[in-house]
Protein backbone atom coordinates (compact mmCIF):
# COMPACT_ATOMS: atom_id res chain seq x y z
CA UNK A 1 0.00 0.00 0.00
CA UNK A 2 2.49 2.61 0.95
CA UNK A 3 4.65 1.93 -2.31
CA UNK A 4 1.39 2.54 -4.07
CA UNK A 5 0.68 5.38 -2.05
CA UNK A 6 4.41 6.72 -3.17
CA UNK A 7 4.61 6.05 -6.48
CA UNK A 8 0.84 7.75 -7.06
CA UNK A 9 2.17 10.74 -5.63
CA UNK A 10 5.22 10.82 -7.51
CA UNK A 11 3.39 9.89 -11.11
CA UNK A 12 0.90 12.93 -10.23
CA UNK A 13 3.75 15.29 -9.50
CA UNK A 14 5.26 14.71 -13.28
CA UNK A 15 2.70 15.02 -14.82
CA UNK A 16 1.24 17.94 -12.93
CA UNK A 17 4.83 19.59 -14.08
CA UNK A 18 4.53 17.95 -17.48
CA UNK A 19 0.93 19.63 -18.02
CA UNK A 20 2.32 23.21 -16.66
CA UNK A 21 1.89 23.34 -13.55
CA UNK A 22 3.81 24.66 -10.38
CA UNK A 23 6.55 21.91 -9.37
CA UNK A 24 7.77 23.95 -5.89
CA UNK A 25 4.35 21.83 -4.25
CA UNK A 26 5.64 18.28 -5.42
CA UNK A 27 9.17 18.77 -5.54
CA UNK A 28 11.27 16.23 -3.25
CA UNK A 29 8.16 13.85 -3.45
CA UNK A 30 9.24 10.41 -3.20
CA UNK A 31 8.87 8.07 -6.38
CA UNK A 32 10.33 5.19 -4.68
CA UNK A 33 9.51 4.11 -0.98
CA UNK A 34 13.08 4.64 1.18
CA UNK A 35 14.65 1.33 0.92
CA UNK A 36 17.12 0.23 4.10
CA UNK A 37 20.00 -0.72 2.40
CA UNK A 38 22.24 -2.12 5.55
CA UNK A 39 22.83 -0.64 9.07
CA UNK A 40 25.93 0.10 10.05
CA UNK A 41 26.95 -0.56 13.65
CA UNK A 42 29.00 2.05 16.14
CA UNK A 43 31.59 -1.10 16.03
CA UNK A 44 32.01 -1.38 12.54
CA UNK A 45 32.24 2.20 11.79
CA UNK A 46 35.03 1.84 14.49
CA UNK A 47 36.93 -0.65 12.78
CA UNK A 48 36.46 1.17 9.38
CA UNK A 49 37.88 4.13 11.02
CA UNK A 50 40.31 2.66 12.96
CA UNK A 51 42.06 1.00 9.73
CA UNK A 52 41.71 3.89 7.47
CA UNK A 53 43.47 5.67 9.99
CA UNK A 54 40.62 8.47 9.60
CA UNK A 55 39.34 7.91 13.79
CA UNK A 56 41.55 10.14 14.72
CA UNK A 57 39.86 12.71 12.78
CA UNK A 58 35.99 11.49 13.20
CA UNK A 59 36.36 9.91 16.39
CA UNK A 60 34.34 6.99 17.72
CA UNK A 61 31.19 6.54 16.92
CA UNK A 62 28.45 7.09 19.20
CA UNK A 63 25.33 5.87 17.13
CA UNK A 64 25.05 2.86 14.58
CA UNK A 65 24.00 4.75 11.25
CA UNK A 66 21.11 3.27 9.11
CA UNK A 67 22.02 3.59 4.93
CA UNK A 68 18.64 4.09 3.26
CA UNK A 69 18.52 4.52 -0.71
CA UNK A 70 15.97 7.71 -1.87
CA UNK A 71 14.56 8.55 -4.86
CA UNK A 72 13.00 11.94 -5.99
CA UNK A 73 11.44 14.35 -7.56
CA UNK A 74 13.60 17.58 -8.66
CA UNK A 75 13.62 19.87 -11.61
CA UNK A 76 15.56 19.79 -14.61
CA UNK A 77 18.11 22.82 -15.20
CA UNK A 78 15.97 24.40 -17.96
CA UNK A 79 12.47 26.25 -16.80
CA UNK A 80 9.67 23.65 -16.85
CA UNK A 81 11.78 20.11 -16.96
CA UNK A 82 11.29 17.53 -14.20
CA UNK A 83 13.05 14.84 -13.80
CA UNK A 84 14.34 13.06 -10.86
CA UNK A 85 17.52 12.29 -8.58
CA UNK A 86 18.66 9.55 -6.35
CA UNK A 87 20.95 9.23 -3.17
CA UNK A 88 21.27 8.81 0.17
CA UNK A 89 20.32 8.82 3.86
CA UNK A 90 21.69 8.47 6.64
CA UNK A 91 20.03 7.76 9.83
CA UNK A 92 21.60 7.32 13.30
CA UNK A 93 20.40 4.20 15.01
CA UNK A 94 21.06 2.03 18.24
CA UNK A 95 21.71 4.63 21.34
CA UNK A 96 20.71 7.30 19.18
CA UNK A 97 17.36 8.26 19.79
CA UNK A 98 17.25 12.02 20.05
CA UNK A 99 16.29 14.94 17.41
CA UNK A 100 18.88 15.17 14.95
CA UNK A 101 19.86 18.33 12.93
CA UNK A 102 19.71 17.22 8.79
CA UNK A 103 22.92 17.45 7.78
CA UNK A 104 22.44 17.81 3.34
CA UNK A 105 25.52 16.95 1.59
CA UNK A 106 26.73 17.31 -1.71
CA UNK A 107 29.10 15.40 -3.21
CA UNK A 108 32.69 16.20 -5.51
CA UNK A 109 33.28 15.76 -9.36
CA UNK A 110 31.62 12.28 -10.11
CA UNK A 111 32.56 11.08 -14.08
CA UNK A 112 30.73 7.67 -13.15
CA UNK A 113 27.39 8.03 -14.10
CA UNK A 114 26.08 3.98 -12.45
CA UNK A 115 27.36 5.69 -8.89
CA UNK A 116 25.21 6.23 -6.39
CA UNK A 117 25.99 7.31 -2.75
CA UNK A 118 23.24 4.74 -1.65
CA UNK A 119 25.96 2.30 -1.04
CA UNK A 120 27.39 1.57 2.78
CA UNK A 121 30.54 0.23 0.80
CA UNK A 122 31.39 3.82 -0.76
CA UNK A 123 34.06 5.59 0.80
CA UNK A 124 32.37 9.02 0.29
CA UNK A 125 29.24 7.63 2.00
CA UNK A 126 31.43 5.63 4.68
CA UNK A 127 33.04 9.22 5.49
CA UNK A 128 29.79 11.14 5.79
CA UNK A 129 28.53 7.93 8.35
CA UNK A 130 31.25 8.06 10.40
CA UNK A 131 31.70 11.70 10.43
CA UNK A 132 28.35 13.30 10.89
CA UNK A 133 25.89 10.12 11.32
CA UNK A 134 27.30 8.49 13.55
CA UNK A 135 27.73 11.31 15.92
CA UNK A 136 23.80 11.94 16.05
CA UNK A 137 23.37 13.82 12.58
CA UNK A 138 20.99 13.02 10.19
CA UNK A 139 22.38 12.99 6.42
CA UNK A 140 21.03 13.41 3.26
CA UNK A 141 23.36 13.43 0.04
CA UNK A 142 22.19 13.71 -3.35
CA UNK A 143 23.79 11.65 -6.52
CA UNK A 144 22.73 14.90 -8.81
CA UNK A 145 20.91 14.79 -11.97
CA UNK A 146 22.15 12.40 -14.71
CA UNK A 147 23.50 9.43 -12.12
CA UNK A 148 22.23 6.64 -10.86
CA UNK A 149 18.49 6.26 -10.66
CA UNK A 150 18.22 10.21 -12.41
CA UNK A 151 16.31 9.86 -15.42
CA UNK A 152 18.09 12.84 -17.24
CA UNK A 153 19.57 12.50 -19.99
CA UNK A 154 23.06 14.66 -18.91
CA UNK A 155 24.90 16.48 -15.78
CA UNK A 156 24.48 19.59 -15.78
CA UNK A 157 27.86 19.93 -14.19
CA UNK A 158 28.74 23.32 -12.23
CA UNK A 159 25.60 24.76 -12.82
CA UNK A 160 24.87 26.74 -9.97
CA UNK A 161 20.80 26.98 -10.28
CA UNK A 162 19.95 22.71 -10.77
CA UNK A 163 22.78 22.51 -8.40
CA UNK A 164 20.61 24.10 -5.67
CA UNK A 165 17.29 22.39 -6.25
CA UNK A 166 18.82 18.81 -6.53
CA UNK A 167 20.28 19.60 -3.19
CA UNK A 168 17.16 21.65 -1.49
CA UNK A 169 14.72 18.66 -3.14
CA UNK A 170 17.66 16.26 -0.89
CA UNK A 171 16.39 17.76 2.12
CA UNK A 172 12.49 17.40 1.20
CA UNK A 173 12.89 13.79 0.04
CA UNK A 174 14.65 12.74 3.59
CA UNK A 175 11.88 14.75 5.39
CA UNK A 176 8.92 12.85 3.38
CA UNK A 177 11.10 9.86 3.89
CA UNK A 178 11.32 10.05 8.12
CA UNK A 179 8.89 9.02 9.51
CA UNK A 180 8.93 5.56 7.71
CA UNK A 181 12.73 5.03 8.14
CA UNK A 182 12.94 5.58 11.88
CA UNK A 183 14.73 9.47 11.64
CA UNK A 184 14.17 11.63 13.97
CA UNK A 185 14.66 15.77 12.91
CA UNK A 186 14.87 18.11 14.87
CA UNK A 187 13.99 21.08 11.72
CA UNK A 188 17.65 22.08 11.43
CA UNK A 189 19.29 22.17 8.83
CA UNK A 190 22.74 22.50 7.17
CA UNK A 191 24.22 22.33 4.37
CA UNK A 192 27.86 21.42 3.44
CA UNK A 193 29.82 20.00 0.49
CA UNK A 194 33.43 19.33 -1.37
CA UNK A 195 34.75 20.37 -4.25
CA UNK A 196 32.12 20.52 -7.04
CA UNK A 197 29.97 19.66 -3.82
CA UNK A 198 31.05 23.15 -2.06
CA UNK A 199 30.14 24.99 -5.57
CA UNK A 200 26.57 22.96 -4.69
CA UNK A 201 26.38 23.02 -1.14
CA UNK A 202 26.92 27.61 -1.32
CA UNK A 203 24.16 27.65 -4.38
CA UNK A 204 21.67 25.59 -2.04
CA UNK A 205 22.77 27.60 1.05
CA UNK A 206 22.00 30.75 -0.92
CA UNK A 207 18.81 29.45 -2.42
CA UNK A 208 16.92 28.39 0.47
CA UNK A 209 17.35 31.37 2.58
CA UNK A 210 16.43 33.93 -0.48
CA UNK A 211 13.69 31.58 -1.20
CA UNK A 212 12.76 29.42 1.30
CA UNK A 213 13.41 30.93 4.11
CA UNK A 214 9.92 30.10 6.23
CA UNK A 215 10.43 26.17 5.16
CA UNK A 216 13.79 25.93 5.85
CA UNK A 217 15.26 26.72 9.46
CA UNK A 218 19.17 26.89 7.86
CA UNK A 219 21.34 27.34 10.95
CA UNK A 220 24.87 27.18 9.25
CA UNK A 221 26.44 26.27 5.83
CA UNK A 222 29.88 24.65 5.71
CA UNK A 223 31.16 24.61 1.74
CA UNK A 224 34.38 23.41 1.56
CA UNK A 225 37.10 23.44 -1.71
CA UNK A 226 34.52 24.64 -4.02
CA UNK A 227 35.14 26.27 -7.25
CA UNK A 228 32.89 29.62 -5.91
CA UNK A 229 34.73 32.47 -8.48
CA UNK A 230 34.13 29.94 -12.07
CA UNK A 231 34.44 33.48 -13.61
CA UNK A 232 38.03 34.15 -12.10
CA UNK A 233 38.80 30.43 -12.96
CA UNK A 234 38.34 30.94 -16.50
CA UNK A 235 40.61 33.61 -16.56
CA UNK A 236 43.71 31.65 -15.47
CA UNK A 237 46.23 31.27 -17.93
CA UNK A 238 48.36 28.11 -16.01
CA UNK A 239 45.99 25.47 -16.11
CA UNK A 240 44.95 22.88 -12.53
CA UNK A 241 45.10 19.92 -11.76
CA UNK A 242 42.58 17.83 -13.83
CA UNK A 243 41.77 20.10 -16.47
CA UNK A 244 41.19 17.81 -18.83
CA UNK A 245 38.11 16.19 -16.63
CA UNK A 246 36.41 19.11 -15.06
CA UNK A 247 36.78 22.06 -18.23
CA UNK A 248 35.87 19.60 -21.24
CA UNK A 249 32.81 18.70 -18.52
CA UNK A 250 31.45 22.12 -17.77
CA UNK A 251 31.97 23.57 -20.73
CA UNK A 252 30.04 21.08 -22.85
CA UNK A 253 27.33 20.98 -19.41
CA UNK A 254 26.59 24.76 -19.76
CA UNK A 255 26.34 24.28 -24.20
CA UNK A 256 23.33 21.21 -22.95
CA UNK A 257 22.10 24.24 -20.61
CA UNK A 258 22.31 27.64 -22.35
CA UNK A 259 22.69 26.24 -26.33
CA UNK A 260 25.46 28.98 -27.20
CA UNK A 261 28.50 28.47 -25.44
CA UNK A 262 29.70 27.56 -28.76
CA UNK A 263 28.39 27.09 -32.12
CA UNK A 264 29.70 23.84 -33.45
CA UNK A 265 32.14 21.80 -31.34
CA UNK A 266 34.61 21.41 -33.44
CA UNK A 267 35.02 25.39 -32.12
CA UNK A 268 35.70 24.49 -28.93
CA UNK A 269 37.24 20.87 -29.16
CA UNK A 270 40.19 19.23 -31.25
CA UNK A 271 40.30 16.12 -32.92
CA UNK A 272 39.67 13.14 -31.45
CA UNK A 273 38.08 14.80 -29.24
CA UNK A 274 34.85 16.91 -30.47
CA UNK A 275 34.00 14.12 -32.32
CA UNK A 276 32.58 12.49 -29.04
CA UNK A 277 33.36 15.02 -25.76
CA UNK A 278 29.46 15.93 -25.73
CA UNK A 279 28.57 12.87 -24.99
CA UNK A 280 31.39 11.68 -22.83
CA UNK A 281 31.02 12.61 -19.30
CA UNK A 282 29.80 10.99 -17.09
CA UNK A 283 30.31 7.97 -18.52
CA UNK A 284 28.61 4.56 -17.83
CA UNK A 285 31.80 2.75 -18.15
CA UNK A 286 34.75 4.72 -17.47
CA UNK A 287 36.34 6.25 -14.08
CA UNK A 288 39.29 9.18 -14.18
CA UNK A 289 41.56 6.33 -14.65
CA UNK A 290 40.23 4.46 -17.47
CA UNK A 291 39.55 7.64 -19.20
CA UNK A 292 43.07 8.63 -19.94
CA UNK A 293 44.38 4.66 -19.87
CA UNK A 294 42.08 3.78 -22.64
CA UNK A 295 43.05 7.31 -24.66
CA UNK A 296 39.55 8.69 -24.20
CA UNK A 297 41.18 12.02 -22.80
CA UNK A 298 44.65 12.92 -22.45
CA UNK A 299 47.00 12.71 -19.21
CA UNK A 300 49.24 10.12 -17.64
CA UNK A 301 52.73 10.45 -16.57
CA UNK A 302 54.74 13.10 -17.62
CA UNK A 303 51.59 15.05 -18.93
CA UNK A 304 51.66 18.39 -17.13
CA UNK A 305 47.82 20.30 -17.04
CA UNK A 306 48.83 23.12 -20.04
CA UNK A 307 49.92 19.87 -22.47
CA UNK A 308 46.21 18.04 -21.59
CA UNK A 309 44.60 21.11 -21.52
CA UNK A 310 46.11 21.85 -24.77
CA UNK A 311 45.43 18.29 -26.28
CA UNK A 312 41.88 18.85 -25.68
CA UNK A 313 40.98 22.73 -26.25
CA UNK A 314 41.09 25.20 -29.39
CA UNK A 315 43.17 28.04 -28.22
CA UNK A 316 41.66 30.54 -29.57
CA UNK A 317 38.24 29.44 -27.90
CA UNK A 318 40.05 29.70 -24.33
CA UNK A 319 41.94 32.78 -25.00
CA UNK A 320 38.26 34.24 -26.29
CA UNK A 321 37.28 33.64 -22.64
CA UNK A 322 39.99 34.66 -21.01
CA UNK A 323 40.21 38.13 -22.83
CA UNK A 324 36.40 38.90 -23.53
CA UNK A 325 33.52 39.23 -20.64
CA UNK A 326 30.99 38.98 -23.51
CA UNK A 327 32.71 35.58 -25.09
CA UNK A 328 29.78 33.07 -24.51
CA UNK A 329 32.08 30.70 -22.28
CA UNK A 330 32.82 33.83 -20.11
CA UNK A 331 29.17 35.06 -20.24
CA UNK A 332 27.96 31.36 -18.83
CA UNK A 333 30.68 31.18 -15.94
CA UNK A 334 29.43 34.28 -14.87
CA UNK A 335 26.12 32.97 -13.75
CA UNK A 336 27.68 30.04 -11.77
CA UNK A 337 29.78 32.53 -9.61
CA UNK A 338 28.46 32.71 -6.13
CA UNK A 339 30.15 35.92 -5.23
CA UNK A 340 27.83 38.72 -4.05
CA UNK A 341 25.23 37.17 -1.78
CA UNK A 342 24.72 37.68 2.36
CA UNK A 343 24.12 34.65 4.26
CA UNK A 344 22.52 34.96 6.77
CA UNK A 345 23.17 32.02 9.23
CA UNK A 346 26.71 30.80 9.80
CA UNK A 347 29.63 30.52 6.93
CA UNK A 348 32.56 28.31 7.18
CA UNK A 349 34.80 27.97 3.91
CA UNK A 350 37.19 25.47 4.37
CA UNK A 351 41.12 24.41 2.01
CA UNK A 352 43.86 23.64 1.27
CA UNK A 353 46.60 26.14 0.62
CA UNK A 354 48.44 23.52 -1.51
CA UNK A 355 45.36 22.47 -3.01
CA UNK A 356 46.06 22.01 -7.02
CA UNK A 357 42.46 21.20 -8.32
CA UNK A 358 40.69 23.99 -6.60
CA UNK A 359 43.45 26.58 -5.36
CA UNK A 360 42.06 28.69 -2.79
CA UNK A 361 43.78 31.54 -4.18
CA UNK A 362 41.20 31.85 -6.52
CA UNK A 363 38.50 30.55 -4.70
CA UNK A 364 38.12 30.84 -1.03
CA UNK A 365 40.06 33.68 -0.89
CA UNK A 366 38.32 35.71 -3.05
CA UNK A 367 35.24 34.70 -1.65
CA UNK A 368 35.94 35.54 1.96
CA UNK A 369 36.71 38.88 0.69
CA UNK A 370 33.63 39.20 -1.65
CA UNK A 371 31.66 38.85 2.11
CA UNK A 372 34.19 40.72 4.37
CA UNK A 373 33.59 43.77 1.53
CA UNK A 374 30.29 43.83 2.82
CA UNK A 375 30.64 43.55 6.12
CA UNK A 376 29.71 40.09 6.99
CA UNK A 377 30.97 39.14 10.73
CA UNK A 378 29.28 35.70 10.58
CA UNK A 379 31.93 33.87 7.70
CA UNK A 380 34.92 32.07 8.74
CA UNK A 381 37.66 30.59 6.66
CA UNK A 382 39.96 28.42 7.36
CA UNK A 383 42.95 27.16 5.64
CA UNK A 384 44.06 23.41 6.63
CA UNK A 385 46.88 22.90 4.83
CA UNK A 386 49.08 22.58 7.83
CA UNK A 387 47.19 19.19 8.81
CA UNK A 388 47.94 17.86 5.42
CA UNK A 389 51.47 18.69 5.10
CA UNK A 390 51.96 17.00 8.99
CA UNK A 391 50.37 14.11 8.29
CA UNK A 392 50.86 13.29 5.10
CA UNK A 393 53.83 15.53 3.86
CA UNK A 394 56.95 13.89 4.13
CA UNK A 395 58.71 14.48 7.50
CA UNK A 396 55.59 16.52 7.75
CA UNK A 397 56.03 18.88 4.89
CA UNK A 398 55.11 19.39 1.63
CA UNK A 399 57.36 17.52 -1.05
CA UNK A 400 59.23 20.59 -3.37
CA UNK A 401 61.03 18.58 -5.97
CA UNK A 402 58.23 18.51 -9.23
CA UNK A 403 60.20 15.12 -10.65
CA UNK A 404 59.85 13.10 -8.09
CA UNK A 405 57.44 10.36 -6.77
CA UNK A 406 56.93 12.40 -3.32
CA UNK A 407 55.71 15.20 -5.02
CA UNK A 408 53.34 13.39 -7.77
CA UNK A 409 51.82 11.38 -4.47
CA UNK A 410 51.29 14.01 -2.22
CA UNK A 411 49.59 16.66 -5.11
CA UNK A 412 47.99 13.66 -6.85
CA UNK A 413 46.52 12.70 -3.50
CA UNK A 414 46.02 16.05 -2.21
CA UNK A 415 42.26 17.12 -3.31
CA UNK A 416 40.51 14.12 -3.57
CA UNK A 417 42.02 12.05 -0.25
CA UNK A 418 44.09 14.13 1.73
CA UNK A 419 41.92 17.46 2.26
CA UNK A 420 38.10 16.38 2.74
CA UNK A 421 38.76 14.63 5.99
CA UNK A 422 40.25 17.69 7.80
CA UNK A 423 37.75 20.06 6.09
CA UNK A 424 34.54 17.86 7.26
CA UNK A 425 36.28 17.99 10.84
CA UNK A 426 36.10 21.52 10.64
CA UNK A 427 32.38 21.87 9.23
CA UNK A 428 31.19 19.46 11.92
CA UNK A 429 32.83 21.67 14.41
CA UNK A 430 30.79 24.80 13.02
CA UNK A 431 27.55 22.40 13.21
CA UNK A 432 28.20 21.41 16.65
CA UNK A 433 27.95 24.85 17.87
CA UNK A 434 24.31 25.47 16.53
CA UNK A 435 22.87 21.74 16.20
């Protein structure tokens, strides 16, 4: 009866969108009943910490955390779409018994488009358990538009608007989903994210407390390595770490989006390239490895960022951006930037000084002075670099010789492994002050 019940309610929410009508009343509506996918126990989230080496970090867990798969309703990124999105909640369980604040995560740069964070074996979900969870939060972390159980047909990667509605529609799903999975909220909520997930988690914060602000009691926002200043990105002439994934990925995102970033590919792209980078990422087969082994896009050892970057790109098409506000690249980062808006509930914006994918030179930086310029005395940044290079630098500092296998580690390693840890330490230490 209930899936019935579920599925009824989701069916008449696409099609009341489908025939014109508002979506804000039926988005987040369930279109699968929340499935328990496994429950993780205090102990095991103990030993998973414990090996990792991440418990010193987290800490021990004080609840078991229940892993429940959801399934949604959200909008599409153009005016009048619907679609859907899947992902994740996470419940604490066993000891755990009291209101918890709802914790809505999004996640980094995903080029696997089968992934889903509704998966207790996923290290990204396995960190959000045993960071948040399993110290009383609730979670809920969408996988985005175009993965997993998403019915859309693409990503629309680093676009700042869909970005905020997958993750607001998060929080609705896990609050429609509560009361048959056990959770118990409290009506806090905040929001956090890495990397691409930061870019996400800011566009949500912003969004529901310009337009939401009598449905959502936001009490803090922690967005952490995000790519906030995409215009100032653009703009850089030495290119970062992973170019040839994240540029090829927004740039053909925002062509799906606005239709005129460029008008052919072949504009953009270079042979072998264009003749299949629309349709690449994310891919259904391929992870940031395969991609490059199996010649799909450039990189490898001995490839610095400018030589992919330059494999990939026309130069003239980059240069346009990088010289002209009005180029249509240039014009389209522009409305992803996240500069200029007052929060109005706790900030904490969280890096890595070293950090080669998203420097916070051009990100977090700019961004705490964007709010400072305004006055803002409720953002915090903080720069955890100094964790990294103890613990994993070697003899606790950052590796300076660019030919050897120290230095290719640590950077490789830096962003995706070696930062989010001490950044979520720091966001749940914002959250425990107003949970």
């Amino acid at each position: 009866m209930t899936s019935l019940r579920l599925t009824s309610v989701a069916a008449a929410a696409l099609l009341l969108v489908a025939c014109g009508g508002s979506d804000d009343p039926v988005r987040g509506a369930l279109i699968d009943p929340p499935a328990t996918l496994a429950t993780l126990t205090a102990a095991q989230i103990d030993a998973g910490t414990a090996g990792s080496g991440l418990q010193a970090i987290t800490g021990k867990a004080k609840c078991d955390v229940k892993v429940v798969a959801l399934n949604y309703v959200t909008p599409g990124a153009k005016s009048g779409e619907s679609s859907n999105a899947s992902g994740v909640m996470l419940v604490p369980a066993g000891s755990c018994t009291g209101a918890a604040a709802l914790v809505a995560y999004a996640k980094g740069t995903d080029v696997q488009k089968p992934r889903t964070l509704a998966n207790p074996q996923d290290s990204e979900t396995f960190l959000l358990a045993a960071m948040y969870a399993a110290q009383g939060y609730a979670v809920v972390a969408t996988d985005y538009l175009g993965f997993a159980k998403s019915g859309y047909s693409y990503h629309p990667y680093l676009h700042a608007d869909s970005e905020a509605t997958t993750v607001i529609d998060s929080v609705r799903a896990a609050r429609n989903a509560a009361g048959s999975v056990g959770a118990n909220l409290s009506g806090k909520v905040m929001f956090t994210g890495y990397s691409q997930g930061g870019h996400a988690s800011m566009a949500a914060h912003r969004a529901a407390e310009r337009d939401y602000g009598t449905e959502f009691n936001v009490v803090a926002g922690a967005h952490l390595a995000g790519p906030y200043n995409m215009s100032g990105s653009l703009r850089l002439t030495e290119a970062i770490a992973g170019y040839q994934f994240f540029v090829p990925y927004l740039v053909t995102a925002w062509q799906k989006v606005y239709g005129d970033v460029y008008t052919d590919v072949n504009q953009a792209f270079k042979a072998p390239y264009a003749s299949y980078i629309e349709t690449l990422l994310p891919s259904p087969t391929l992870n940031y490895t395969t991609l490059v082994t199996t010649g799909r896009l450039p990189g490898g050892p001995g490839v610095t960022p400018n030589q992919a970057r330059d494999a990939v790109f026309q130069p003239a098409f980059l240069q346009g951006a990088q010289t002209s506000a009005t180029h249509p690249l240039a014009v389209a980062a522009k409305k992803q930037d996240l500069l200029g808006w007052n929060p109005k509930s706790r900030v904490l914006l969280c890096g890595g000084a070293g950090d080669p994918t998203v420097p916070p030179a051009v990100h977090q930086i700019p961004m705490k002075a964007d709010f400072d310029s305004r006055g803002l005395t409720n953002v915090a940044s903080v720069d955890v670099d100094p964790f990294v290079q103890a613990t994993f630098g070697p003899g606790g500092k950052a590796p300076t010789d660019p030919t050897s296998e120290a230095f290719a580690t640590y950077y490789g390693n830096y962003h995706g492994t070696y930062e989010p840890p001490f950044c979520h330490a720091q966001a749940r230490g914002l959250f425990d002050l107003v949970k």
